[in-house]
Amino acid sequence: GGSETFVLGSEFASLGYNQSKSYGFTIAQYSEYDNARLGRSAPHAWLIESTFRDIYYGFYCYEAEDVAIVNNVYRDNIVYGIDPHDYSSNLLIAGNTVFDTIEKHGIIISREVNDSWIIDNHSYNNGLSGIVLDRQSRNNVVANNLVHDNQGDGIGLYESPDNLLWGNRLINNLRNGIRVRNSTNVGVYHNTAALN
């Protein structure tokens, strides 16, 4: 809580394990109880032109704001490549290459991750889907991404209304190019979905 993290041109490898907020490279607020006492602002971060490999979650955040994840490589990570989570907002996830995630999705935002941009990323050959918006994540723009050869969907929206999918290319994913489940007011414009 209250932290500012700036990463440029660095490499991170073989970090993290399956314990809350110990997933590898994590930007997180204190617990609700601790933050009520300490009163710290949300954490912020810029991760730019760096490589994250063989990490339990390549990136994870909790109640973070104004995080920029730009022009990085996420490869061979265990559960997720990029996983902003729980009430985070105003994120920029742009220009990243995310591939060979072993268990699940290349890029996922989940549990009220709002008002964010997922643009110009290349997500491929991941264990499940290329890009996922999940659990009431709203007011996000997913645009101009290249998503192919994933073992799940190209892009999946699950219980996440009020989002825009624009100009994405979704090719040769094992399931659907675009899947929208229980999500209203979703704009889907100028996307190309082929061979899914």
PDB file of C-alpha atoms in Angstrom:
ATOM      1  CA  GLY A   1       0.000   0.000   0.000  1.00  0.00           C
ATOM      2  CA  GLY A   2       1.214   3.463  -0.930  1.00  0.00           C
ATOM      3  CA  SER A   3       4.117   2.078  -2.958  1.00  0.00           C
ATOM      4  CA  GLU A   4       5.435   3.220  -6.332  1.00  0.00           C
ATOM      5  CA  THR A   5       7.315   0.637  -8.400  1.00  0.00           C
ATOM      6  CA  PHE A   6       9.174   1.450 -11.619  1.00  0.00           C
ATOM      7  CA  VAL A   7      10.780  -1.297 -13.717  1.00  0.00           C
ATOM      8  CA  LEU A   8      12.613  -0.719 -17.007  1.00  0.00           C
ATOM      9  CA  GLY A   9      14.677  -3.094 -19.132  1.00  0.00           C
ATOM     10  CA  SER A  10      14.943  -5.798 -16.479  1.00  0.00           C
ATOM     11  CA  GLU A  11      14.515  -9.565 -16.354  1.00  0.00           C
ATOM     12  CA  PHE A  12      12.686 -11.538 -13.666  1.00  0.00           C
ATOM     13  CA  ALA A  13      12.662 -15.343 -13.530  1.00  0.00           C
ATOM     14  CA  SER A  14      11.570 -18.288 -11.374  1.00  0.00           C
ATOM     15  CA  LEU A  15       9.632 -16.415  -8.676  1.00  0.00           C
ATOM     16  CA  GLY A  16       6.473 -17.031  -6.657  1.00  0.00           C
ATOM     17  CA  TYR A  17       4.386 -19.847  -5.218  1.00  0.00           C
ATOM     18  CA  ASN A  18       0.735 -20.648  -4.464  1.00  0.00           C
ATOM     19  CA  GLN A  19       0.108 -18.377  -1.467  1.00  0.00           C
ATOM     20  CA  SER A  20      -2.015 -15.211  -1.464  1.00  0.00           C
ATOM     21  CA  LYS A  21      -0.079 -12.223  -2.857  1.00  0.00           C
ATOM     22  CA  SER A  22       3.080 -14.358  -3.136  1.00  0.00           C
ATOM     23  CA  TYR A  23       2.588 -15.247  -6.778  1.00  0.00           C
ATOM     24  CA  GLY A  24       5.783 -13.750  -8.148  1.00  0.00           C
ATOM     25  CA  PHE A  25       5.776 -10.121  -9.285  1.00  0.00           C
ATOM     26  CA  THR A  26       2.949  -8.608  -7.210  1.00  0.00           C
ATOM     27  CA  ILE A  27       1.687  -5.049  -6.665  1.00  0.00           C
ATOM     28  CA  ALA A  28      -0.824  -5.179  -3.803  1.00  0.00           C
ATOM     29  CA  GLN A  29      -2.666  -3.151  -1.203  1.00  0.00           C
ATOM     30  CA  TYR A  30      -2.618  -4.229   2.440  1.00  0.00           C
ATOM     31  CA  SER A  31      -5.425  -6.411   3.758  1.00  0.00           C
ATOM     32  CA  GLU A  32      -8.663  -4.551   4.446  1.00  0.00           C
ATOM     33  CA  TYR A  33      -7.977  -4.641   8.193  1.00  0.00           C
ATOM     34  CA  ASP A  34      -4.393  -3.376   7.917  1.00  0.00           C
ATOM     35  CA  ASN A  35      -5.261  -0.685   5.426  1.00  0.00           C
ATOM     36  CA  ALA A  36      -8.038   0.637   7.668  1.00  0.00           C
ATOM     37  CA  ARG A  37      -5.365   1.249  10.327  1.00  0.00           C
ATOM     38  CA  LEU A  38      -2.594   2.458   8.027  1.00  0.00           C
ATOM     39  CA  GLY A  39      -4.688   4.447   5.536  1.00  0.00           C
ATOM     40  CA  ARG A  40      -2.293   4.029   2.617  1.00  0.00           C
ATOM     41  CA  SER A  41      -3.217   4.942  -0.939  1.00  0.00           C
ATOM     42  CA  ALA A  42      -3.405   2.330  -3.688  1.00  0.00           C
ATOM     43  CA  PRO A  43      -0.055   1.088  -5.040  1.00  0.00           C
ATOM     44  CA  HIS A  44       1.118   2.262  -8.485  1.00  0.00           C
ATOM     45  CA  ALA A  45       3.573   0.718 -10.948  1.00  0.00           C
ATOM     46  CA  TRP A  46       5.177   1.059 -14.379  1.00  0.00           C
ATOM     47  CA  LEU A  47       6.630  -2.105 -15.902  1.00  0.00           C
ATOM     48  CA  ILE A  48       8.279  -1.283 -19.224  1.00  0.00           C
ATOM     49  CA  GLU A  49      10.415  -3.218 -21.740  1.00  0.00           C
ATOM     50  CA  SER A  50      11.184  -6.072 -19.352  1.00  0.00           C
ATOM     51  CA  THR A  51      10.990  -9.877 -19.425  1.00  0.00           C
ATOM     52  CA  PHE A  52       9.068 -12.043 -16.954  1.00  0.00           C
ATOM     53  CA  ARG A  53       9.538 -15.812 -17.313  1.00  0.00           C
ATOM     54  CA  ASP A  54       8.922 -18.973 -15.304  1.00  0.00           C
ATOM     55  CA  ILE A  55       6.979 -17.034 -12.654  1.00  0.00           C
ATOM     56  CA  TYR A  56       3.963 -18.504 -10.844  1.00  0.00           C
ATOM     57  CA  TYR A  57       1.854 -15.518 -12.012  1.00  0.00           C
ATOM     58  CA  GLY A  58       3.888 -13.376 -14.416  1.00  0.00           C
ATOM     59  CA  PHE A  59       2.152 -10.277 -13.012  1.00  0.00           C
ATOM     60  CA  TYR A  60      -0.487  -9.969 -10.275  1.00  0.00           C
ATOM     61  CA  CYS A  61      -2.035  -6.933  -8.636  1.00  0.00           C
ATOM     62  CA  TYR A  62      -4.647  -6.332  -5.946  1.00  0.00           C
ATOM     63  CA  GLU A  63      -6.417  -2.965  -5.446  1.00  0.00           C
ATOM     64  CA  ALA A  64      -3.799  -1.206  -7.561  1.00  0.00           C
ATOM     65  CA  GLU A  65      -4.330   1.964  -9.610  1.00  0.00           C
ATOM     66  CA  ASP A  66      -2.619   3.619 -12.561  1.00  0.00           C
ATOM     67  CA  VAL A  67      -0.475   0.612 -13.470  1.00  0.00           C
ATOM     68  CA  ALA A  68       1.261   0.638 -16.869  1.00  0.00           C
ATOM     69  CA  ILE A  69       2.415  -2.724 -18.263  1.00  0.00           C
ATOM     70  CA  VAL A  70       3.989  -1.745 -21.585  1.00  0.00           C
ATOM     71  CA  ASN A  71       6.192  -3.522 -24.155  1.00  0.00           C
ATOM     72  CA  ASN A  72       7.132  -6.464 -21.936  1.00  0.00           C
ATOM     73  CA  VAL A  73       7.623 -10.159 -22.687  1.00  0.00           C
ATOM     74  CA  TYR A  74       5.774 -12.711 -20.533  1.00  0.00           C
ATOM     75  CA  ARG A  75       6.797 -16.255 -21.416  1.00  0.00           C
ATOM     76  CA  ASP A  76       6.695 -19.713 -19.868  1.00  0.00           C
ATOM     77  CA  ASN A  77       4.847 -18.518 -16.766  1.00  0.00           C
ATOM     78  CA  ILE A  78       2.974 -21.114 -14.732  1.00  0.00           C
ATOM     79  CA  VAL A  79      -0.674 -20.120 -14.034  1.00  0.00           C
ATOM     80  CA  TYR A  80      -1.153 -16.731 -15.758  1.00  0.00           C
ATOM     81  CA  GLY A  81       0.910 -14.346 -17.810  1.00  0.00           C
ATOM     82  CA  ILE A  82      -0.658 -11.000 -16.784  1.00  0.00           C
ATOM     83  CA  ASP A  83      -3.347 -11.103 -14.041  1.00  0.00           C
ATOM     84  CA  PRO A  84      -4.595  -7.770 -12.651  1.00  0.00           C
ATOM     85  CA  HIS A  85      -7.145  -8.625  -9.966  1.00  0.00           C
ATOM     86  CA  ASP A  86      -9.554  -7.379  -7.293  1.00  0.00           C
ATOM     87  CA  TYR A  87     -10.726  -3.783  -7.599  1.00  0.00           C
ATOM     88  CA  SER A  88      -7.789  -2.478  -9.614  1.00  0.00           C
ATOM     89  CA  SER A  89      -8.431   0.387 -12.036  1.00  0.00           C
ATOM     90  CA  ASN A  90      -6.943   2.677 -14.675  1.00  0.00           C
ATOM     91  CA  LEU A  91      -4.536   0.078 -16.041  1.00  0.00           C
ATOM     92  CA  LEU A  92      -2.697   0.231 -19.357  1.00  0.00           C
ATOM     93  CA  ILE A  93      -1.703  -3.196 -20.712  1.00  0.00           C
ATOM     94  CA  ALA A  94      -0.162  -2.389 -24.098  1.00  0.00           C
ATOM     95  CA  GLY A  95       2.357  -3.765 -26.555  1.00  0.00           C
ATOM     96  CA  ASN A  96       3.152  -6.899 -24.553  1.00  0.00           C
ATOM     97  CA  THR A  97       4.009 -10.320 -25.956  1.00  0.00           C
ATOM     98  CA  VAL A  98       2.495 -13.074 -23.819  1.00  0.00           C
ATOM     99  CA  PHE A  99       3.033 -16.701 -24.770  1.00  0.00           C
ATOM    100  CA  ASP A 100       3.475 -20.270 -23.530  1.00  0.00           C
ATOM    101  CA  THR A 101       1.603 -19.718 -20.263  1.00  0.00           C
ATOM    102  CA  ILE A 102       1.399 -23.284 -19.002  1.00  0.00           C
ATOM    103  CA  GLU A 103      -1.887 -23.657 -17.091  1.00  0.00           C
ATOM    104  CA  LYS A 104      -4.326 -20.857 -17.899  1.00  0.00           C
ATOM    105  CA  HIS A 105      -4.725 -17.525 -19.678  1.00  0.00           C
ATOM    106  CA  GLY A 106      -2.183 -15.225 -21.247  1.00  0.00           C
ATOM    107  CA  ILE A 107      -3.916 -12.020 -20.057  1.00  0.00           C
ATOM    108  CA  ILE A 108      -6.836 -11.947 -17.594  1.00  0.00           C
ATOM    109  CA  ILE A 109      -8.440  -9.133 -15.625  1.00  0.00           C
ATOM    110  CA  SER A 110     -10.783 -10.367 -12.923  1.00  0.00           C
ATOM    111  CA  ARG A 111     -13.042  -9.192 -10.091  1.00  0.00           C
ATOM    112  CA  GLU A 112     -13.959  -5.584 -10.806  1.00  0.00           C
ATOM    113  CA  VAL A 113     -10.884  -4.480 -12.721  1.00  0.00           C
ATOM    114  CA  ASN A 114     -12.364  -1.370 -14.343  1.00  0.00           C
ATOM    115  CA  ASP A 115     -11.618   1.589 -16.602  1.00  0.00           C
ATOM    116  CA  SER A 116      -8.595  -0.018 -18.257  1.00  0.00           C
ATOM    117  CA  TRP A 117      -7.017  -0.509 -21.694  1.00  0.00           C
ATOM    118  CA  ILE A 118      -5.756  -3.785 -23.185  1.00  0.00           C
ATOM    119  CA  ILE A 119      -4.313  -2.741 -26.540  1.00  0.00           C
ATOM    120  CA  ASP A 120      -1.773  -3.890 -29.140  1.00  0.00           C
ATOM    121  CA  ASN A 121      -0.791  -7.073 -27.291  1.00  0.00           C
ATOM    122  CA  HIS A 122       0.266 -10.379 -28.880  1.00  0.00           C
ATOM    123  CA  SER A 123      -1.073 -13.348 -26.893  1.00  0.00           C
ATOM    124  CA  TYR A 124      -0.516 -16.866 -28.205  1.00  0.00           C
ATOM    125  CA  ASN A 125       0.049 -20.529 -27.371  1.00  0.00           C
ATOM    126  CA  ASN A 126      -1.309 -20.205 -23.828  1.00  0.00           C
ATOM    127  CA  GLY A 127      -2.804 -23.089 -21.813  1.00  0.00           C
ATOM    128  CA  LEU A 128      -6.328 -21.649 -22.001  1.00  0.00           C
ATOM    129  CA  SER A 129      -7.496 -18.330 -23.489  1.00  0.00           C
ATOM    130  CA  GLY A 130      -5.504 -15.449 -24.912  1.00  0.00           C
ATOM    131  CA  ILE A 131      -7.406 -12.585 -23.190  1.00  0.00           C
ATOM    132  CA  VAL A 132     -10.165 -12.817 -20.553  1.00  0.00           C
ATOM    133  CA  LEU A 133     -12.342 -10.216 -18.779  1.00  0.00           C
ATOM    134  CA  ASP A 134     -13.961 -11.816 -15.746  1.00  0.00           C
ATOM    135  CA  ARG A 135     -16.240 -11.217 -12.730  1.00  0.00           C
ATOM    136  CA  GLN A 136     -17.753  -7.761 -13.157  1.00  0.00           C
ATOM    137  CA  SER A 137     -14.824  -6.059 -14.880  1.00  0.00           C
ATOM    138  CA  ARG A 138     -16.385  -2.979 -16.533  1.00  0.00           C
ATOM    139  CA  ASN A 139     -15.625  -0.040 -18.805  1.00  0.00           C
ATOM    140  CA  ASN A 140     -12.577  -1.600 -20.431  1.00  0.00           C
ATOM    141  CA  VAL A 141     -11.307  -1.318 -24.000  1.00  0.00           C
ATOM    142  CA  VAL A 142      -9.757  -4.379 -25.659  1.00  0.00           C
ATOM    143  CA  ALA A 143      -8.399  -3.221 -29.022  1.00  0.00           C
ATOM    144  CA  ASN A 144      -5.956  -4.135 -31.787  1.00  0.00           C
ATOM    145  CA  ASN A 145      -4.682  -7.301 -30.126  1.00  0.00           C
ATOM    146  CA  LEU A 146      -3.373 -10.310 -32.057  1.00  0.00           C
ATOM    147  CA  VAL A 147      -4.554 -13.491 -30.310  1.00  0.00           C
ATOM    148  CA  HIS A 148      -3.885 -16.890 -31.860  1.00  0.00           C
ATOM    149  CA  ASP A 149      -3.179 -20.581 -31.267  1.00  0.00           C
ATOM    150  CA  ASN A 150      -4.446 -20.622 -27.675  1.00  0.00           C
ATOM    151  CA  GLN A 151      -5.951 -23.769 -26.140  1.00  0.00           C
ATOM    152  CA  GLY A 152      -9.129 -21.914 -25.105  1.00  0.00           C
ATOM    153  CA  ASP A 153     -10.896 -18.870 -26.558  1.00  0.00           C
ATOM    154  CA  GLY A 154      -9.258 -15.951 -28.277  1.00  0.00           C
ATOM    155  CA  ILE A 155     -11.098 -13.400 -26.104  1.00  0.00           C
ATOM    156  CA  GLY A 156     -13.587 -14.360 -23.373  1.00  0.00           C
ATOM    157  CA  LEU A 157     -15.913 -12.067 -21.412  1.00  0.00           C
ATOM    158  CA  TYR A 158     -17.549 -13.630 -18.359  1.00  0.00           C
ATOM    159  CA  GLU A 159     -20.087 -11.665 -16.298  1.00  0.00           C
ATOM    160  CA  SER A 160     -18.405  -8.419 -17.368  1.00  0.00           C
ATOM    161  CA  PRO A 161     -20.725  -5.771 -18.844  1.00  0.00           C
ATOM    162  CA  ASP A 162     -20.008  -2.407 -20.479  1.00  0.00           C
ATOM    163  CA  ASN A 163     -16.854  -3.320 -22.399  1.00  0.00           C
ATOM    164  CA  LEU A 164     -15.605  -2.653 -25.931  1.00  0.00           C
ATOM    165  CA  LEU A 165     -13.818  -5.123 -28.233  1.00  0.00           C
ATOM    166  CA  TRP A 166     -12.409  -3.282 -31.255  1.00  0.00           C
ATOM    167  CA  GLY A 167     -10.168  -4.353 -34.133  1.00  0.00           C
ATOM    168  CA  ASN A 168      -8.805  -7.545 -32.592  1.00  0.00           C
ATOM    169  CA  ARG A 169      -7.514 -10.447 -34.719  1.00  0.00           C
ATOM    170  CA  LEU A 170      -8.465 -13.860 -33.310  1.00  0.00           C
ATOM    171  CA  ILE A 171      -7.055 -16.740 -35.302  1.00  0.00           C
ATOM    172  CA  ASN A 172      -6.776 -20.521 -34.869  1.00  0.00           C
ATOM    173  CA  ASN A 173      -7.769 -20.656 -31.187  1.00  0.00           C
ATOM    174  CA  LEU A 174      -8.979 -24.088 -30.058  1.00  0.00           C
ATOM    175  CA  ARG A 175     -12.395 -22.861 -28.846  1.00  0.00           C
ATOM    176  CA  ASN A 176     -14.174 -19.634 -29.832  1.00  0.00           C
ATOM    177  CA  GLY A 177     -12.699 -16.530 -31.388  1.00  0.00           C
ATOM    178  CA  ILE A 178     -14.853 -14.357 -29.094  1.00  0.00           C
ATOM    179  CA  ARG A 179     -17.028 -15.705 -26.269  1.00  0.00           C
ATOM    180  CA  VAL A 180     -19.412 -13.451 -24.343  1.00  0.00           C
ATOM    181  CA  ARG A 181     -21.228 -15.003 -21.359  1.00  0.00           C
ATOM    182  CA  ASN A 182     -23.753 -13.202 -19.121  1.00  0.00           C
ATOM    183  CA  SER A 183     -22.372  -9.796 -20.135  1.00  0.00           C
ATOM    184  CA  THR A 184     -24.567  -6.929 -21.354  1.00  0.00           C
ATOM    185  CA  ASN A 185     -23.732  -3.776 -23.297  1.00  0.00           C
ATOM    186  CA  VAL A 186     -20.658  -5.242 -24.960  1.00  0.00           C
ATOM    187  CA  GLY A 187     -19.564  -3.535 -28.184  1.00  0.00           C
ATOM    188  CA  VAL A 188     -17.923  -5.858 -30.708  1.00  0.00           C
ATOM    189  CA  TYR A 189     -16.676  -3.925 -33.750  1.00  0.00           C
ATOM    190  CA  HIS A 190     -14.211  -4.487 -36.600  1.00  0.00           C
ATOM    191  CA  ASN A 191     -12.743  -7.703 -35.188  1.00  0.00           C
ATOM    192  CA  THR A 192     -11.498 -10.563 -37.371  1.00  0.00           C
ATOM    193  CA  ALA A 193     -12.162 -14.110 -36.126  1.00  0.00           C
ATOM    194  CA  ALA A 194     -10.988 -16.990 -38.346  1.00  0.00           C
ATOM    195  CA  LEU A 195     -10.233 -20.705 -38.042  1.00  0.00           C
ATOM    196  CA  ASN A 196     -11.303 -20.901 -34.385  1.00  0.00           C
TER     197      ASN A 196
END
